[in-house]
Every structure is written in C-alpha cells, then in structure tokens.
Short mmCIF file of C-alpha atoms and ligand atoms in Angstrom, two decimals:
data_model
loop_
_atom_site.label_atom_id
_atom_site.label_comp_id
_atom_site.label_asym_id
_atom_site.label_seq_id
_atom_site.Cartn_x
_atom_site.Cartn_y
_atom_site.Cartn_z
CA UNK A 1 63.11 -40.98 302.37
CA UNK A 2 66.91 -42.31 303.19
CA UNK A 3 69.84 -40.65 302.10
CA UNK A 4 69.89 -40.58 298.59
CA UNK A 5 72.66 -42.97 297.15
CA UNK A 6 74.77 -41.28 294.57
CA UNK A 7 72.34 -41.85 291.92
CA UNK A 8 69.25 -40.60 293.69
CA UNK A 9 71.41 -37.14 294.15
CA UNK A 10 72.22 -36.96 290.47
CA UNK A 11 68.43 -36.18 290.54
CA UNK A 12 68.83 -32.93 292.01
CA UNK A 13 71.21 -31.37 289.47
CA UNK A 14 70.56 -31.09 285.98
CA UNK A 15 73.06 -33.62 284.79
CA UNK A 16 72.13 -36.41 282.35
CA UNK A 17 72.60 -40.14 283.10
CA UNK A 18 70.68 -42.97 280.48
CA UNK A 19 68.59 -44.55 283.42
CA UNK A 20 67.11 -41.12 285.41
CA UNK A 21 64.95 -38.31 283.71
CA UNK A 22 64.40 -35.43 286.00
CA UNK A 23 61.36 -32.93 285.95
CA UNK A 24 61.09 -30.47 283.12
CA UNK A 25 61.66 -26.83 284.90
CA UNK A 26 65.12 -27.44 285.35
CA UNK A 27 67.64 -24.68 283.67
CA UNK A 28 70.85 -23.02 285.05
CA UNK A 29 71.25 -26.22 287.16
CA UNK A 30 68.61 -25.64 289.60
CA UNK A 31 64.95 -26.30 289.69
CA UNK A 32 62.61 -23.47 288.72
CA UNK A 33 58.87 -22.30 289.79
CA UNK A 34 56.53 -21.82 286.74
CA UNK A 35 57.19 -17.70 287.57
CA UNK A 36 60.77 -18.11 287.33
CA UNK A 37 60.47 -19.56 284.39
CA UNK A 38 58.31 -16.98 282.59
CA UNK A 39 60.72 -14.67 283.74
CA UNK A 40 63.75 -16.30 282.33
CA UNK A 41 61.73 -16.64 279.07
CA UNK A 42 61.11 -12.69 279.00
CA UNK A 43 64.38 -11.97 279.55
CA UNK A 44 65.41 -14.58 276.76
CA UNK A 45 62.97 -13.45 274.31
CA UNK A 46 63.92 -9.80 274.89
CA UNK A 47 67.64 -10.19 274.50
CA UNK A 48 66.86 -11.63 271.33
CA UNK A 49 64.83 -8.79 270.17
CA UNK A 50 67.51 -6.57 271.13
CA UNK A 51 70.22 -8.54 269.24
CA UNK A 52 67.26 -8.53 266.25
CA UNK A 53 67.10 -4.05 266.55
CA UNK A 54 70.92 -3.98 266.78
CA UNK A 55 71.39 -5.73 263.23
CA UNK A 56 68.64 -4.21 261.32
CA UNK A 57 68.88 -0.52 263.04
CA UNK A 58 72.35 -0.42 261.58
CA UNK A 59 71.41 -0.22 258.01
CA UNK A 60 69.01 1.69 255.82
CA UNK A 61 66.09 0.15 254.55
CA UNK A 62 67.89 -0.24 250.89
CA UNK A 63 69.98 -2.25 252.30
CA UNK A 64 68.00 -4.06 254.75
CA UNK A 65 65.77 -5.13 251.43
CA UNK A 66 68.80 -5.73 249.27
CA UNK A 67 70.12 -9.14 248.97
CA UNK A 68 73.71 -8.97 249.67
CA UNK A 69 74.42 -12.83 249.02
CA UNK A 70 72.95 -15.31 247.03
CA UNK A 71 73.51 -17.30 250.00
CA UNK A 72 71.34 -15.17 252.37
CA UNK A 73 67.76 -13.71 252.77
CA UNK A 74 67.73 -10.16 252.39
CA UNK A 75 67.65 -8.80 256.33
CA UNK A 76 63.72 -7.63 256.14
CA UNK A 77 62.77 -11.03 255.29
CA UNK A 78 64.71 -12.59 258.41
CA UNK A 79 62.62 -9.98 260.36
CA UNK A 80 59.48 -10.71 259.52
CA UNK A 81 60.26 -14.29 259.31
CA UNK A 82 61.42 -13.73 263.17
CA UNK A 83 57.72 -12.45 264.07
CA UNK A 84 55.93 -15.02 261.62
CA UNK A 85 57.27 -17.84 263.34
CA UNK A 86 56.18 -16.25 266.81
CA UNK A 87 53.18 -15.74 265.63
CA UNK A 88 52.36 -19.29 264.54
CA UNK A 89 53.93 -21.09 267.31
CA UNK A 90 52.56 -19.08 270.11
CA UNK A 91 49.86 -17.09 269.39
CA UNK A 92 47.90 -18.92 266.79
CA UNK A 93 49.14 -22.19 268.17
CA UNK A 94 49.58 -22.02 271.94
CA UNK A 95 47.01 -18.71 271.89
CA UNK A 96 44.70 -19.93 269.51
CA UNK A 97 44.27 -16.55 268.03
CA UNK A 98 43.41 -15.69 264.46
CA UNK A 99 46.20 -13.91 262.12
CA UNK A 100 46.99 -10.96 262.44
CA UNK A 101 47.79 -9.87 259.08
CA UNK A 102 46.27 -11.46 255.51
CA UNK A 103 46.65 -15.33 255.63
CA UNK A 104 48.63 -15.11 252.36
CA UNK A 105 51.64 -13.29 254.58
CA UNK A 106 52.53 -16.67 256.03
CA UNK A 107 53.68 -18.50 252.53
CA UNK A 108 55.97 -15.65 252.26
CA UNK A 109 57.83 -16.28 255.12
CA UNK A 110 58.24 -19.80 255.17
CA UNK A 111 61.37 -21.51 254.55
CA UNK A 112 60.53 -24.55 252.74
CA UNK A 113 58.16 -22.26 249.82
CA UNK A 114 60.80 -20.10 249.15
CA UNK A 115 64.54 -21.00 248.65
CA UNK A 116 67.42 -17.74 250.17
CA UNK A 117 67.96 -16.77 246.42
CA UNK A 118 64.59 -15.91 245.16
CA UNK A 119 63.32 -14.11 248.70
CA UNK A 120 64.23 -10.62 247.33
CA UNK A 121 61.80 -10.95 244.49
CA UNK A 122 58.73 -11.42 246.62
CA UNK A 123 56.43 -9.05 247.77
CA UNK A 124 57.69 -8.94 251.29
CA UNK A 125 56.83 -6.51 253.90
CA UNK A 126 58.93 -3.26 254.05
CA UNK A 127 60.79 -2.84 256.97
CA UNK A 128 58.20 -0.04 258.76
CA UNK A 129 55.55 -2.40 258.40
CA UNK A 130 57.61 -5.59 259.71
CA UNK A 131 58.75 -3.66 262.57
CA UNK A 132 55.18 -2.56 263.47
CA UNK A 133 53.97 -6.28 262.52
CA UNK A 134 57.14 -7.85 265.05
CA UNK A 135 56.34 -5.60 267.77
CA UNK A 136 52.52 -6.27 267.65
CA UNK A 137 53.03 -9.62 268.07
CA UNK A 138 55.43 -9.53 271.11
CA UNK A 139 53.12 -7.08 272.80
CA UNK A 140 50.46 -10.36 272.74
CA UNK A 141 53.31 -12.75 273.02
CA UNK A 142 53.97 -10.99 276.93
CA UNK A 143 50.78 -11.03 277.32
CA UNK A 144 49.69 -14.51 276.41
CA UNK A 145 52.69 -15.89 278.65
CA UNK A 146 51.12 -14.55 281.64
CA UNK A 147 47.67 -16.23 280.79
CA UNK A 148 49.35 -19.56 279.90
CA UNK A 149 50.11 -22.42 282.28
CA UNK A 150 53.36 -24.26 281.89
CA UNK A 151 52.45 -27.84 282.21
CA UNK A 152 49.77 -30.16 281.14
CA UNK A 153 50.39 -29.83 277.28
CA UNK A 154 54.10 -31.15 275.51
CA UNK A 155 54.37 -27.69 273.77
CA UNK A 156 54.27 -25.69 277.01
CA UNK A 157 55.82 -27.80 279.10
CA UNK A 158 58.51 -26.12 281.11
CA UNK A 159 58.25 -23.12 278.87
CA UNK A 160 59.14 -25.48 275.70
CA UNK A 161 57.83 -23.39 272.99
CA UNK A 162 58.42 -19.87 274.15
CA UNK A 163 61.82 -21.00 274.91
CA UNK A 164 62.05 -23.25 271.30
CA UNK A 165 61.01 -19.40 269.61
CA UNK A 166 63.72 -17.57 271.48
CA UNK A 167 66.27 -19.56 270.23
CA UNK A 168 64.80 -19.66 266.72
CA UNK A 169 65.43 -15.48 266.91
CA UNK A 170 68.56 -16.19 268.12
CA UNK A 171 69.55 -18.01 265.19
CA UNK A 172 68.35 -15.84 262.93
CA UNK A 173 70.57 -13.58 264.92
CA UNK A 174 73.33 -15.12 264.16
CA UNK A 175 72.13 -15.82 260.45
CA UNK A 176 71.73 -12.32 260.21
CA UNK A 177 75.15 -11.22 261.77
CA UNK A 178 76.94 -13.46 258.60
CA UNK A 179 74.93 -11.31 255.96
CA UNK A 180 76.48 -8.27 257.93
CA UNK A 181 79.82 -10.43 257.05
CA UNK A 182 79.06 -11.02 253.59
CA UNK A 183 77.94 -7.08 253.05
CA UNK A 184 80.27 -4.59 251.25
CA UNK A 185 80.52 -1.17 252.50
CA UNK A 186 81.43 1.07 255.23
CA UNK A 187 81.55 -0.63 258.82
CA UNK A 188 77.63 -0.28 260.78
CA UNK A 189 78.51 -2.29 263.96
CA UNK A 190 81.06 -2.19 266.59
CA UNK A 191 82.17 -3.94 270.09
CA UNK A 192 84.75 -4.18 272.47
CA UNK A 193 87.32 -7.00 271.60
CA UNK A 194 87.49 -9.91 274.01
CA UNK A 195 89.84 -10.48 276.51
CA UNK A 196 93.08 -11.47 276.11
CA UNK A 197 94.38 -14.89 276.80
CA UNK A 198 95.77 -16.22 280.11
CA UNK A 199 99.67 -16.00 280.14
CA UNK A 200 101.26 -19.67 280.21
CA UNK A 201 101.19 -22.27 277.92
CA UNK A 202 98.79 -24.89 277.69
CA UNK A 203 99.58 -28.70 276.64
CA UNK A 204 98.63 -28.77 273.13
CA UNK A 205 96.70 -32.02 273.21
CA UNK A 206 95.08 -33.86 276.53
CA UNK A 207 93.82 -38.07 276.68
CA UNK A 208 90.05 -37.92 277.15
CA UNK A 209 90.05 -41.49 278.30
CA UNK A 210 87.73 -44.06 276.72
CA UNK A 211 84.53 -45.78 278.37
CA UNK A 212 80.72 -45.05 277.69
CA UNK A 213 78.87 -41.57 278.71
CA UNK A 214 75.62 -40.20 277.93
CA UNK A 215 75.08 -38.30 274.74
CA UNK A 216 72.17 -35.95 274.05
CA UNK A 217 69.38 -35.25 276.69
CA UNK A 218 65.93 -36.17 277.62
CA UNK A 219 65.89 -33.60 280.81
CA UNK A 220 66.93 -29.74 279.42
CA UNK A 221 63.25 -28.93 278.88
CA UNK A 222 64.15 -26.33 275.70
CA UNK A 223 66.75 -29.00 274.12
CA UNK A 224 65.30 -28.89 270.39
CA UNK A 225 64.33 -32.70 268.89
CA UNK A 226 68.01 -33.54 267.44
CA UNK A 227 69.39 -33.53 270.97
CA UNK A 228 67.61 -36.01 272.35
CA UNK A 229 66.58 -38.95 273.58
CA UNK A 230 69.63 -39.13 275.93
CA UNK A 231 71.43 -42.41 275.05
CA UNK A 232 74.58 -44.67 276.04
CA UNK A 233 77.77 -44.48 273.98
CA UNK A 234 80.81 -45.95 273.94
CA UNK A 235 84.07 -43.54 273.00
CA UNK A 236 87.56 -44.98 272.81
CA UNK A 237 90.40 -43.31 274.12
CA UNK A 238 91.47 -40.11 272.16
CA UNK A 239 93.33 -37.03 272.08
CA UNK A 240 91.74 -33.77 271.53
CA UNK A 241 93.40 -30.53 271.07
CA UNK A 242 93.10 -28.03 274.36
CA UNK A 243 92.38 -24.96 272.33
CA UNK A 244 90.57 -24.41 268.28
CA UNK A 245 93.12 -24.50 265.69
CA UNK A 246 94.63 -21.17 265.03
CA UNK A 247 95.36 -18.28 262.70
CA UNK A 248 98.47 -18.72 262.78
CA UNK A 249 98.66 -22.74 262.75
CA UNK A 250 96.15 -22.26 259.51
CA UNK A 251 99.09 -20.16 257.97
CA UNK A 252 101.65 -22.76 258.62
CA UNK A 253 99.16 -25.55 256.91
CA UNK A 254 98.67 -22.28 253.77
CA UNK A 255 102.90 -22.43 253.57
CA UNK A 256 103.31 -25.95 253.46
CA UNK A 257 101.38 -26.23 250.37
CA UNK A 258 98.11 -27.05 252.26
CA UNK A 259 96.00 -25.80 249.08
CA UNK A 260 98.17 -27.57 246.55
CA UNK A 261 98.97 -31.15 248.18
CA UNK A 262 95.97 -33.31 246.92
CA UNK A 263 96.44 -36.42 249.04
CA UNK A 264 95.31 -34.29 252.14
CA UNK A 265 92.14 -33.41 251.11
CA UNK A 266 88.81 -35.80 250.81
CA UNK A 267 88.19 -36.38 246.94
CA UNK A 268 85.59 -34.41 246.90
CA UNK A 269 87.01 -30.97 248.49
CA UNK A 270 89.96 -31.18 246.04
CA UNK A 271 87.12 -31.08 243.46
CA UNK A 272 85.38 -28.24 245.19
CA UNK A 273 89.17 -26.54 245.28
CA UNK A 274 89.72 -26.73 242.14
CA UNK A 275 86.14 -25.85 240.89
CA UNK A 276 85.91 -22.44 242.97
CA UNK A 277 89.86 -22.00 243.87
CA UNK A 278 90.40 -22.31 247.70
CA UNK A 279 93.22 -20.98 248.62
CA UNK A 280 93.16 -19.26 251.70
CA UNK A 281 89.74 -18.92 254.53
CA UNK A 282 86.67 -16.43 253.25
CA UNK A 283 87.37 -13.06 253.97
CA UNK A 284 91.55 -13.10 253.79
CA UNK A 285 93.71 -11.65 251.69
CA UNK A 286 97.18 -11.60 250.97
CA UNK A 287 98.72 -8.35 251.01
CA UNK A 288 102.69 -9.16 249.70
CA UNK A 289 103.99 -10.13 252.78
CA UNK A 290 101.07 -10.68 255.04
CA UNK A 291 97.59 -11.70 255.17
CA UNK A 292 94.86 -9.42 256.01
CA UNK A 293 90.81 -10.00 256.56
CA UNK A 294 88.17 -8.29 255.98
CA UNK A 295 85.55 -8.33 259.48
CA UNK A 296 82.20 -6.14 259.70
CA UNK A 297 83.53 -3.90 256.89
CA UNK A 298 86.89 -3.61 258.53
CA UNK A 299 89.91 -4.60 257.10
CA UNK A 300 92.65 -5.92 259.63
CA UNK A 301 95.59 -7.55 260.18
CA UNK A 302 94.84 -11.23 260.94
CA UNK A 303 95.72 -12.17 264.72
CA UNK A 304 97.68 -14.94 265.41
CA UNK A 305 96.50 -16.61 268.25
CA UNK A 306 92.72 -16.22 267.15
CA UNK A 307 91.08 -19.22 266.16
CA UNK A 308 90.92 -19.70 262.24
CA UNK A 309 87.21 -18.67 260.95
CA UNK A 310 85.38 -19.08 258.14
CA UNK A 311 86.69 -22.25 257.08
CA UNK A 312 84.63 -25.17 255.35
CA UNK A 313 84.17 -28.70 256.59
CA UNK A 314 86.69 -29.52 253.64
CA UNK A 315 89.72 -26.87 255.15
CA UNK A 316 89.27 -28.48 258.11
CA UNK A 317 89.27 -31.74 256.74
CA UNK A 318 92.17 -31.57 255.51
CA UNK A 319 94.39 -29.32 257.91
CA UNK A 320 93.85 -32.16 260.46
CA UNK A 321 95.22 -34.51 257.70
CA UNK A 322 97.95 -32.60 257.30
CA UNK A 323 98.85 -31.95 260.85
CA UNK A 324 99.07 -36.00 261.19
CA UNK A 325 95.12 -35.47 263.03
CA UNK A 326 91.62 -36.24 262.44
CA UNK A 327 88.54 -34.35 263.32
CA UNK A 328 86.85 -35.37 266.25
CA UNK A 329 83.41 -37.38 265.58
CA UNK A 330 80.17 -35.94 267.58
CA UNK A 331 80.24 -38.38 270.07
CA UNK A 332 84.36 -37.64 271.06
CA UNK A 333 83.46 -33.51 270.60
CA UNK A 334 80.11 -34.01 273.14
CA UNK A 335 82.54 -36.49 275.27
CA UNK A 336 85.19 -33.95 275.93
CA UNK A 337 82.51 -30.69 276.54
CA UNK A 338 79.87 -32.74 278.75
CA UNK A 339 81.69 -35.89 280.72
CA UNK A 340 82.57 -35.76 284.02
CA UNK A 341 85.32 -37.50 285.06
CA UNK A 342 84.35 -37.94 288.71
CA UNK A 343 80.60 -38.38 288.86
CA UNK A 344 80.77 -40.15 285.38
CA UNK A 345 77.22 -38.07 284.38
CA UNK A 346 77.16 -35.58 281.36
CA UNK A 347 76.76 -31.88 282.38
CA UNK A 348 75.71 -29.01 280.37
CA UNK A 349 78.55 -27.20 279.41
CA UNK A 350 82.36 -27.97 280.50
CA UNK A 351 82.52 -26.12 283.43
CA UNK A 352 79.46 -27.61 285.16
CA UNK A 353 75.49 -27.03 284.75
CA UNK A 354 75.72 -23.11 285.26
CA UNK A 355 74.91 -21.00 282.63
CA UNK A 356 77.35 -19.15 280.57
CA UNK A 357 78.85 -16.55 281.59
CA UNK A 358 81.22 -13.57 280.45
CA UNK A 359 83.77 -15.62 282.35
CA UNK A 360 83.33 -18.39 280.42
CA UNK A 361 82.32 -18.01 277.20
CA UNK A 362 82.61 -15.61 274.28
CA UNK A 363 79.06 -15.67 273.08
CA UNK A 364 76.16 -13.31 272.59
CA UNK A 365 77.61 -11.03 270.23
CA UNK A 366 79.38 -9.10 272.87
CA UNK A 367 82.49 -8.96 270.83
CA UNK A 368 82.20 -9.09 267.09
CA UNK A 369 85.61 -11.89 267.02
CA UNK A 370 86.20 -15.06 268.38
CA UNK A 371 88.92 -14.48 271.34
CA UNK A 372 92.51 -15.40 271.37
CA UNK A 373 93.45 -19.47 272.34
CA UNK A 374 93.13 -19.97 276.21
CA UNK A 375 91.40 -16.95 276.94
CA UNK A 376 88.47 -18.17 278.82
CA UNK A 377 90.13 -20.21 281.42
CA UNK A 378 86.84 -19.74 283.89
CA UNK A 379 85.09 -22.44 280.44
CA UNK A 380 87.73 -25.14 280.55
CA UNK A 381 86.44 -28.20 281.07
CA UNK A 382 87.24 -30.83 283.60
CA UNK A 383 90.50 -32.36 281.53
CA UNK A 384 91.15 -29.27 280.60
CA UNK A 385 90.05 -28.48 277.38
CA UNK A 386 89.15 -24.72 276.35
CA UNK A 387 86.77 -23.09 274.55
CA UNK A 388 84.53 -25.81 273.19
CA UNK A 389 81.43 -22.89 274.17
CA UNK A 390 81.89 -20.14 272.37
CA UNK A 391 84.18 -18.31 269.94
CA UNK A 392 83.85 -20.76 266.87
CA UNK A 393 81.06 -23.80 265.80
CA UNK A 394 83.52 -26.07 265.42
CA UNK A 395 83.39 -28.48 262.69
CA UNK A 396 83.48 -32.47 263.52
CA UNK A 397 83.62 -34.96 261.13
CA UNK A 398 80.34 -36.68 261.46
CA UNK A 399 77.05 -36.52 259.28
CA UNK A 400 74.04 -35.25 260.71
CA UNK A 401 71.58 -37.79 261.93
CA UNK A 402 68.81 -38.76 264.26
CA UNK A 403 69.90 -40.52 267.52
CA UNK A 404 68.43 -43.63 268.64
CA UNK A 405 65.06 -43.42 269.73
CA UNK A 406 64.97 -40.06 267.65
CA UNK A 407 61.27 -38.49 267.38
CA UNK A 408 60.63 -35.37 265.37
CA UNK A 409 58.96 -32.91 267.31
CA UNK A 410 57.41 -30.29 267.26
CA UNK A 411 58.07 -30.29 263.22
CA UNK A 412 59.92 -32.26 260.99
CA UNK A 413 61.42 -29.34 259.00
CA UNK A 414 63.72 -27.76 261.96
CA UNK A 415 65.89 -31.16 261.88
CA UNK A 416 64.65 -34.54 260.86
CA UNK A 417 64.20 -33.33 256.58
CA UNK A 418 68.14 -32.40 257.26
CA UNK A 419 69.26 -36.07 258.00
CA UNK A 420 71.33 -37.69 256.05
CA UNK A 421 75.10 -37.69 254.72
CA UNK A 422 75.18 -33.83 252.54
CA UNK A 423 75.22 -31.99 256.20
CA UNK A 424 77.78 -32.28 258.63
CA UNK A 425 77.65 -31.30 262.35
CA UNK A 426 79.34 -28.27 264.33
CA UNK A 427 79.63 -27.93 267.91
CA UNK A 428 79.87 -25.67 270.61
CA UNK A 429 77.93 -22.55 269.16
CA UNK A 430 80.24 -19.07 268.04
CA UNK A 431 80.59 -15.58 269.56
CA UNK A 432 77.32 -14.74 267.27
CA UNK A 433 75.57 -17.45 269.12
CA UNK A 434 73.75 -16.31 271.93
CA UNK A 435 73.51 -18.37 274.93
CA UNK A 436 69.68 -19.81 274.78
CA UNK A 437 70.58 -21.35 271.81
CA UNK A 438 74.15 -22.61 273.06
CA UNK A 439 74.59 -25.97 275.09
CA UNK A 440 76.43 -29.19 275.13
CA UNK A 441 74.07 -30.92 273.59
CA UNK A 442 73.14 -28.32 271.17
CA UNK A 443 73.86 -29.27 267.27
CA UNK A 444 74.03 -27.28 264.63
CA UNK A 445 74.48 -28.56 260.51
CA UNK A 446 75.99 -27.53 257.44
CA UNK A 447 76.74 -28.36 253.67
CA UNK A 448 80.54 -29.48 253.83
CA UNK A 449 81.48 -26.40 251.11
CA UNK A 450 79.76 -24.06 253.89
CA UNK A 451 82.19 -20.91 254.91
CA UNK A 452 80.18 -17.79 255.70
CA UNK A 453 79.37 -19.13 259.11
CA UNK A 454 81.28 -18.50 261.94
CA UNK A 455 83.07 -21.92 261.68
CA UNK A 456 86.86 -23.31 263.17
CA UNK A 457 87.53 -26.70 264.24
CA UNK A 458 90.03 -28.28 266.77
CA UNK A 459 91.61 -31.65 265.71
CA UNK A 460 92.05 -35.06 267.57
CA UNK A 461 93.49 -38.21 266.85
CA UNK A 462 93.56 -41.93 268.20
CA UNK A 463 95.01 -42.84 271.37
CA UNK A 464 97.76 -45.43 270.91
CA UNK A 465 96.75 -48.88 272.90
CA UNK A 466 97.30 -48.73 276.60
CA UNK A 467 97.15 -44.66 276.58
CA UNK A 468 93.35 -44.49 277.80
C1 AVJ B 501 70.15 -24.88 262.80
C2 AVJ B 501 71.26 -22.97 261.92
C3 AVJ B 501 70.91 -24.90 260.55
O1 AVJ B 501 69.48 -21.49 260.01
O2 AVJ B 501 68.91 -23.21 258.82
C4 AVJ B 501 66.35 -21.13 261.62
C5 AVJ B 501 68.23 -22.77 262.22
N1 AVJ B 501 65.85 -23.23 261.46
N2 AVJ B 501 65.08 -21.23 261.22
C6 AVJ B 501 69.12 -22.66 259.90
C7 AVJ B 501 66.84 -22.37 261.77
C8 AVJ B 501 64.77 -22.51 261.11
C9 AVJ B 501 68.97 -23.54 261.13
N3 AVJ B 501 70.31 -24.06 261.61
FE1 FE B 502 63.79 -19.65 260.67
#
C-alpha cells in the first residue's frame, strides 16, 4: 500500500469523517485486541458497581426503600433494576440462560410498567436480597464474557452490549446520586473538592467559525442508537461562551429582576414560574444578605465562580435572553466540543480522542461539585473553549430527535419513544457522570421544567456577517 493520503490516515485514529467508517474495537483512540477489550469492559463494569455500593452502602435500608421524591425510584428499586437489566441483556440474551429468579421479578423492574411515583408500592426486593440477586448475576456476567466472542453478532460486536450495560449502571449512578440530592437528613457521602481554577482570565466568548463538520458517529463501537449514523452539517458562524455560566453571573441575572421580567422568558416557563414560583435554582436559599445551598445534606455558602446547577431548560432559557444570548443548538454545542480546526474531522472529546482524564475532566463522582470556571485547562478544546466534559450537562436549546438515517437499536424504549418536541437535549455529561457514559457525541434528554439533575448551560449568540 502507498502512503496513505490524509484521508486514508484519518483511518487510523478514531476520528469521525461522513465518507470513512473504521473497524469497531476502536476506544481511547487506538485500536484494541478482543482481550483488551474484555478487559476495559471489566474494569468499566466494575467501576460502576463500585459507584452502585458507594450510594446504597451509605444509607440504611429504610431509607434505601423509602421514596424520597415523587420524582425518583426509591434507591432499592434502581438496584435491582441495575442487575435486571444485566441480566436480560447479557445473560438471558447474549448467554441464553434461563432466569434466575421467578419470571414475574422482571415486570417489576421495568421502566415502561411502572411509572417513578408508584415504584415504592410494589413488592420489590429488599435490599439483602437485591444485593445477593446483583452480585449473582455479575459473578456469571465475568464469566460469560470470557466464553463470548466479540464479533460475528451486532450485539457483541466490539463489546457493544457489555459496554451498552455499563453505561446503563452508570446512569443509574448518576440517577441515583440526584435522589441523594433530593434526600433530607444528615450528610452520608463525602469527597475531596476539585481543583481550583487556573489563574488568568479567559476571553469570555470565542468565534467557532462556520462551515460543515460531522455530527454523531457510526465508528465508537459503544455509542448508544441516538448518536449515530454520523452525518454532514452545516453550522454558521457563532460565538460560544469559553466557560458554563456561573454562580455568580446567575445572581446578577436573580438582581436584575431575572424572575420578574416576563419578556425574557419563553411563554411557557413564565407559566411554569408563576404556577410553582421560580425564583432562585433548586436547592438555594436566601439567607438576608446572601444565598446559601443545600449539597449532599450540607448547607453552604454558594461559590462564585462555580457553574450555576440545578437550573431548568426554562432558567436557562431565559438568562441567555437576558444576557443579550441564546443557547447554543446541538449541532453548534457538538461543533465547538468535537471539530477540529486543522484536520477538519470530529474527535471525541475537545482535547483529542484520549479518554478522560483527572486532568481533564471533572467526572466520575470524584468530587461531589462541579469545579470552579477554567479549572480544567488540560479539557479545553482546540478554540479554546472549557469544560464542555464534565462539571455540568449543559442545556442547549434543541428538541430531542432522531438524526438522519436514525435506526433504533437495540430497543426502541432507551431513545427513539423519547423523540419529539416535550424533551430537550443536554450535553457534555456532569461530575456524577462517569466517563463510559460521557463523550462528544453522547446525548442526554429532559422535560424543559427538569431541575434535580445536575444541569448548567453556557450561552452563545450569532456571529455578525463577515465575523466567521
Ligand atoms: C438518558 C438519562 C434520560 O435515566 O431516563 C436509564 C437513561 N435509560 N435506564 C434515564 C436510562 C434507561 C435515561 N436518560
Ligand atoms: Fe434503566
């Protein structure tokens, strides 16, 4: 073979472009041997059961089958839901072994029978016997992986499904680290704060300058249906903020009347205002002077230079209005965490196809708070934009849909019944997110009046003719 022309080298990196598709065992940029793979999907799959024993060790089984919001599952249902789901996908399915407990378990723990408010009242499993049920299915789950080949069947292929159930307990992971949130009582969990940010300023705002790239992916083998097929799309020239919008740029928006001015918020949020009474994010207060939060059980001053949590689609909304901005669509959030400027491909995060990192990104849990503005400057992107992994999901101002050429797959209830105008996206995964489940292509949905997840936004706006 000659030297490969530009194109032909794109091949051997895990970049996306609309005309190649690469080989499935590519992940952390490089390509993979079927053992390497099985052991990246142990590791993955144990970090998540970790994560899983750190939330539900913390509390007593009263409270672990206690429903502490109408909005959540109690936590015993999440972990047997955790194991179910395993269970189906890769030993019944992929295994093609028979169930391990009675076949009238499954209903139980399946999303679509049972809506988050009525899940306390069923006749779950206690949290002994979902432990010992959890367990007994990892203990075949290792084993099965070593029997199982990863090719010559979709599911399998590079490690799909083993790496599709990883992130599913990683997202319950995060799920269950917002009912922690939403819990009164005395503090259970604890973790170092994050680091502090970089001295010097940034520029508040950089040009990401217009011209097509490739959104979405047909080459990350675990990328879950909604991410792909990879596809061509055009962006104009726009400005995006370098950094989330902060605490203390939140406060400003609060003082000026943010609450109170109705022309800045979308008809109807200044319904949903007025209906529940916004008036400040979940979680603050105002003590006289100064606003306090209440975090894990904690309550704290709020810091400054943190990005602004627990905000709904509608906050965010209309902040940017306010502030003269707009949200960024999907497309302009992807364009700005994935383009590269030089080789004009789409990587998988903004610092390149490497995974994440400590250094890069504030994800995994490893501190219980999103990190002060410009404090990961090892995650900037190429333009120079920080912290689009990490920290906050970060609200844009698109619905969630199917892209072109969309196929549902392996089941239409993880994305395709969720299409449609009442969701809107979020980007870039939060602190609670852990890294399997955390990419530039990865998309995440929520109703617009949504606020106990670990949301923030950044804002962007138009460029002016003959800026980009
Ligand atoms: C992608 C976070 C919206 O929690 O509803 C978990 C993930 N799907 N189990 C959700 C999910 C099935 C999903 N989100
Ligand atoms: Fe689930």
């Amino acid at each position: 073979m000659s030297k490969p022309t530009p194109n032909e080298a794109a091949l051997w990196d895990s970049t996306d472009t609309d005309r190649h598709a690469l080989g499935p065992e590519e992940l952390d940029g490089g390509i993979l041997d079927e053992d390497q793979i099985k052991e990246r999907i142990v590791d993955d799959l144990s970090r998540a059961r970790t994560r899983t024993q750190v939330l539900t060790q913390a509390l007593r089984d009263s409270e672990l089958i206690r429903q502490h919001s109408q909005l959540m599952s109690p936590l015993v249902w999440d972990l047997a839901h955790i194991g179910n789901q395993e269970e189906l996908w890769l030993l019944r399915d992929v295994g093609g072994r028979e169930p391990i407990l009675p076949e009238t378990v499954d209903q139980l723990y399946d999303a679509f029978q049972h809506p988050r408010a009525d899940r306390p009242a069923l006749p779950l499993l206690d949290p002994a016997s979902s432990r010992k049920y959890i367990g007994e299915v990892r203990t075949k789950v290792i084993d099965l992986l070593e029997r199982t080949p990863l090719h010559g069947r979709r599911l399998t292929e590079g490690g799909f499904v083993f790496g599709m159930i990883a992130q599913h307990e990683q997202q319950h992971g995060e799920t269950m680290l917002a009912t922690h949130q939403l819990r009164e009582g005395e503090p259970v969990l604890s973790a170092p704060p994050p680091p502090l940010a970089a001295s010097g300023r940034l520029p508040a705002e950089v040009l990401v300058p217009g011209g097509p790239f490739t959104m979405g992916t047909s080459v990350h083998p675990w990328a879950l249906d909604n991410e792909r097929p990879a596809h061509q799309v055009m962006v104009d020239a726009f400005w995006l903020d370098t950094v989330p919008v902060s605490n203390a740029d939140y406060q400003d928006f609060i003082a000026d009347g943010g609450y109170q001015h109705r022309p800045w918020w979308d008809p109807a949020g200044w319904q949903h205002l007025q209906n529940v009474g916004l008036a400040a994010p979940l979680f603050w207060q105002h003590n006289g002077r100064d606003w306090l939060r209440r975090r894990f059980g904690r309550v704290e001053p709020i810091p400054a230079d943190e990005p602004v949590m627990h905000v709904c689609w509608y906050e965010a909304d209309a902040y940017a209005r306010w502030a003269g901005k707009r949200l960024p669509t999907e497309p302009e959030w992807e364009k700005a965490a994935r383009h590269d400027p030089v080789t004009g491909s789409s990587r998988q995060y903004p610092w390149g196809d490497a995974d994440p990192t400590p250094e890069r990104a504030n994800l995994g849990q490893d501190h219980l708070q999103p990190a002060p503005v410009g404090a990961y400057q090892g995650g900037a992107s190429p333009l120079g934009i920080h912290q689009l992994i990490g920290d906050v999901w970060e609200w844009t101002s698109s619905d969630f849909s199917g892209y072109p050429g969309f196929a549902a797959w392996p089941y239409r209830e993880y994305s395709e019944v969720f299409f449609g105008p009442e969701y809107k996206v979020l980007r870039g995964g939060s602190f609670a997110a852990d890294r399997v489940a955390c990419r530039g292509t990865f998309r995440n949905w929520d109703y617009p009046i949504r606020r106990q997840i670990f949301s923030g936004f950044r804002c962007a706006r138009d460029a002016a003719p003959g800026e980009g």
